[in-house]
Coordinates of C-alpha atoms in Angstrom, one line a residue:
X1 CA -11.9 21.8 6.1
X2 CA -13.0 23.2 2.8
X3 CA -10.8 22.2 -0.4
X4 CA -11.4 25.3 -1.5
X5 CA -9.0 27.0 1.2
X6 CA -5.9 24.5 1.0
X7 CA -3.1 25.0 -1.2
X8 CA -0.6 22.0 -2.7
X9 CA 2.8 23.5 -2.6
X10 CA 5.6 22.3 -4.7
X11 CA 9.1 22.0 -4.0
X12 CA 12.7 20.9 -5.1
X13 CA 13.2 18.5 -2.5
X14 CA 16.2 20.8 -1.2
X15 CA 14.1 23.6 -1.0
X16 CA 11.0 22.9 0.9
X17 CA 10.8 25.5 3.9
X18 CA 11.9 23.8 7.4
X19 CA 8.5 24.4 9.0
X20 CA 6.3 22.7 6.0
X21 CA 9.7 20.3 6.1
X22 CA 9.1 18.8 9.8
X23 CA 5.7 18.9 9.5
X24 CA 5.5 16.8 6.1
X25 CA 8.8 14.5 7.6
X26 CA 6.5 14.1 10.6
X27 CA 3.4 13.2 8.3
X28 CA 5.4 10.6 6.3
X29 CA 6.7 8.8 9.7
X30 CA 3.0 7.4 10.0
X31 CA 3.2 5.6 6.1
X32 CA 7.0 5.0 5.7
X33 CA 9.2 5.4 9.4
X34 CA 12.5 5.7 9.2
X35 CA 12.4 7.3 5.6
X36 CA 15.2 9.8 4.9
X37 CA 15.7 12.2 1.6
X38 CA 15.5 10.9 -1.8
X39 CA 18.8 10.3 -4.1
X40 CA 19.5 13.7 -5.6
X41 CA 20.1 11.9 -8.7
X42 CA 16.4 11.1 -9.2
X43 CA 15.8 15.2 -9.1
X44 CA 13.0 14.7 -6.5
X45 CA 10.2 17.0 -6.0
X46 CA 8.0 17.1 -2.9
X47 CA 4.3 18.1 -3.1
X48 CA 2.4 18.7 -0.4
X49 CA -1.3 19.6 0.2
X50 CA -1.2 22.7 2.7
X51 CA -4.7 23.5 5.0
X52 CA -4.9 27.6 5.9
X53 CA -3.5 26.8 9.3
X54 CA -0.3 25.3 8.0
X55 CA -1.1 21.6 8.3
X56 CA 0.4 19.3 5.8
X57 CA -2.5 17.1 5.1
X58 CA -1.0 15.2 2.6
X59 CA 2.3 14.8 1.1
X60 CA 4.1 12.9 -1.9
X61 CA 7.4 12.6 -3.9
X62 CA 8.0 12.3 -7.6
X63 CA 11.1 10.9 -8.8
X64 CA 12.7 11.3 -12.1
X65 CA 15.3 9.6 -14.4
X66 CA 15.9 8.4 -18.2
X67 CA 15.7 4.5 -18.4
X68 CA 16.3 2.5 -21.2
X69 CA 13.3 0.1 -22.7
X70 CA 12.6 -2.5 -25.4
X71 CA 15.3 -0.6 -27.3
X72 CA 14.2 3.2 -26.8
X73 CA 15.2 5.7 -24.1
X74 CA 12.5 7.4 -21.8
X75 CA 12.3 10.2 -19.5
X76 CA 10.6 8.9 -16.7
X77 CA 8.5 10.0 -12.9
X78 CA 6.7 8.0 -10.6
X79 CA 5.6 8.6 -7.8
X80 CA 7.2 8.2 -4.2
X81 CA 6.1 7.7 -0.3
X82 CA 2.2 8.8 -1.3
X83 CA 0.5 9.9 2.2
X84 CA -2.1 11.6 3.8
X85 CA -2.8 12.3 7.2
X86 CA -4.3 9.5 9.1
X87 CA -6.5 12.2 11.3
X88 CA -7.6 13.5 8.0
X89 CA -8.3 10.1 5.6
X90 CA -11.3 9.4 3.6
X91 CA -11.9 13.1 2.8
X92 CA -10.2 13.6 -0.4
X93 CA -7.0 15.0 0.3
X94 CA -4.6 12.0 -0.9
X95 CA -7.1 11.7 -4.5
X96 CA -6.3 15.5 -5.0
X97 CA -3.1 15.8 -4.1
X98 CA -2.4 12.6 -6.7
X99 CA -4.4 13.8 -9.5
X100 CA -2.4 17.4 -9.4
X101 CA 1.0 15.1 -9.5
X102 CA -0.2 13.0 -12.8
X103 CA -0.5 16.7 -13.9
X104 CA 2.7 17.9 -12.7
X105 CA 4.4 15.0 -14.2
X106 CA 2.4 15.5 -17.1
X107 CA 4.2 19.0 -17.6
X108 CA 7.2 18.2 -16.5
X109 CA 8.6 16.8 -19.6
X110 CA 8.2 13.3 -18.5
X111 CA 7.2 10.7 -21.5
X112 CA 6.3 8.1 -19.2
X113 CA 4.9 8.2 -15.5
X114 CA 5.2 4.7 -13.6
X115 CA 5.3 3.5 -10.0
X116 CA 4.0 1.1 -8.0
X117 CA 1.3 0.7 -5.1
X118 CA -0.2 -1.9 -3.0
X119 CA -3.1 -4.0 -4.6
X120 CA -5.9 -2.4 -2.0
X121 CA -4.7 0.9 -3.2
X122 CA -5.5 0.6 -7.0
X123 CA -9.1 1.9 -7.0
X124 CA -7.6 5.2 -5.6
X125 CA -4.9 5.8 -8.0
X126 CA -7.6 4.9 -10.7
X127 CA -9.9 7.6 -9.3
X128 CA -7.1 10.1 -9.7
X129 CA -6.9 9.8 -13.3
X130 CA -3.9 6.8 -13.1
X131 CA -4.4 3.4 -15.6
X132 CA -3.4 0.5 -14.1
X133 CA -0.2 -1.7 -16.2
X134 CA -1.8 -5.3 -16.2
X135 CA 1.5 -7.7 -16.0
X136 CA 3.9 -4.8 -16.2
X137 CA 6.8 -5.3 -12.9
X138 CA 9.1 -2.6 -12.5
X139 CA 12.6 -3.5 -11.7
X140 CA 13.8 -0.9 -9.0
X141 CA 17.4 -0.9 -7.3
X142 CA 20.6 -1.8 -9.5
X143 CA 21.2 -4.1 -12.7
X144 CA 23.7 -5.3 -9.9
X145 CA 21.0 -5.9 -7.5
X146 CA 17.6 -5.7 -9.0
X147 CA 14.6 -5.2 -6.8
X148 CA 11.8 -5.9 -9.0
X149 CA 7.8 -5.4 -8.1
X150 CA 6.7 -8.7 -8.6
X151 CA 9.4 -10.5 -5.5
X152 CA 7.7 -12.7 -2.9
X153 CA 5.7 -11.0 -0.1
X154 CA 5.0 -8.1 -2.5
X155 CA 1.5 -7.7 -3.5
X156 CA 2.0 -4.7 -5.9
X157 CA 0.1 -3.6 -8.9
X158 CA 2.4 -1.2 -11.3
X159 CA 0.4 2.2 -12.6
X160 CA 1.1 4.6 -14.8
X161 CA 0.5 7.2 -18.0
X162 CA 2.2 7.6 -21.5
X163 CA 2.6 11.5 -21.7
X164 CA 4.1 12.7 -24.4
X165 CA 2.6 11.2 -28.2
X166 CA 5.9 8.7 -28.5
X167 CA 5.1 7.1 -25.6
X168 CA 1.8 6.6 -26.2
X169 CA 2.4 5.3 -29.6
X170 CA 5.0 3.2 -27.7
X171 CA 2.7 2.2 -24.5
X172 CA 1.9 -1.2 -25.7
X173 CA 5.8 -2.3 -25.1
X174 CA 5.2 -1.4 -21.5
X175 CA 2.4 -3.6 -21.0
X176 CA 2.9 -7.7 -19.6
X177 CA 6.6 -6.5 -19.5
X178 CA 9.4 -6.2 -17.2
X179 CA 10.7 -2.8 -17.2
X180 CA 14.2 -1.6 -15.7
X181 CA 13.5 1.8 -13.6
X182 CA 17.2 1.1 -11.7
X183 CA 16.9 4.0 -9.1
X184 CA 19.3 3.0 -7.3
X185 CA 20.4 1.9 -3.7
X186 CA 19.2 4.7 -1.9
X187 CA 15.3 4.7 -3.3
X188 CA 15.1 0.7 -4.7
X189 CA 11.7 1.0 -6.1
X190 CA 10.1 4.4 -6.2

């Protein structure tokens, strides 16, 4: 399949048409089964790399909110359940479906972008324009019930970009820190 002919659509999450819907829900039951829809709250946005014949080849969520840290309010993304088809790995569909998010993000008013992956998977968020946070943990669910990055059995390495020119004036108080996302029950650590 040529890159040249697929498309990455973007939708509210509300919003994506039911065919590209049960075909990206169907695509996101190999990574993450028994996933449902985002919190609302967290204004999520699907994005999904489209081939001409209508297969969703790869599919992600970002996630927004404002969060609080070392003393300064943020608007924040990350990314959320990242995936491309297992049928269709190794040919560059997840790296540019990723890089076009850091962009989205990027435009979307966000000061900071950070999420989390699984160790093995740093390379490839660092090939799609994403900096690693050495000894930043993010600390996902509720002050209530925190569920933060760096909990035993995870093996997670935090990544992210400082967008606007605050937060890169600002970006060393992320780093080797423990920073409060609080998404919530619903989406504990996006």
């Amino acid at each position: 399949m040529s890159g040249e002919r697929m498309r990455i659509e973007t939708f509210a999450e509300g919003d994506v048409p039911a065919g590209l819907r049960a075909r990206a829900g169907a695509l996101r039951e190999q990574a993450w089964p028994g996933g449902g829809p985002h919190d609302p709250a967290l204004k999520p946005v699907a994005m999904l790399l489209v081939s001409p014949e209508g297969e969703v080849l790869a599919a992600l969520d970002i996630l927004s909110k404002e969060i609080a840290h070392a003393g300064r309010r943020y608007r924040a993304a990350g990314l959320s359940a990242v995936v491309t088809d297992a049928a269709h790995r190794g040919e560059g569909h997840g790296r540019r479906l990723v890089a076009a998010a850091r962009a989205t993000v990027g435009a979307s008013g966000a000061d900071v972008a950070l999420f989390t992956c699984d160790r093995p998977l740093r390379g490839f968020y660092e090939r799609a324009g994403w900096s690693v946070l050495e000894g930043t943990v993010l600390i996902g669910g509720t002050p209530a019930d925190p569920f933060p990055s760096d909990r035993p059995g995870f093996d997670k390495v935090t990544l992210g970009a400082f967008l606007t020119a605050r937060a890169q004036r600002d970006a060393a108080a992320f780093r080797h820190s423990r920073v409060g996302l609080y998404p919530g029950e619903t989406d504990r650590l996006w």
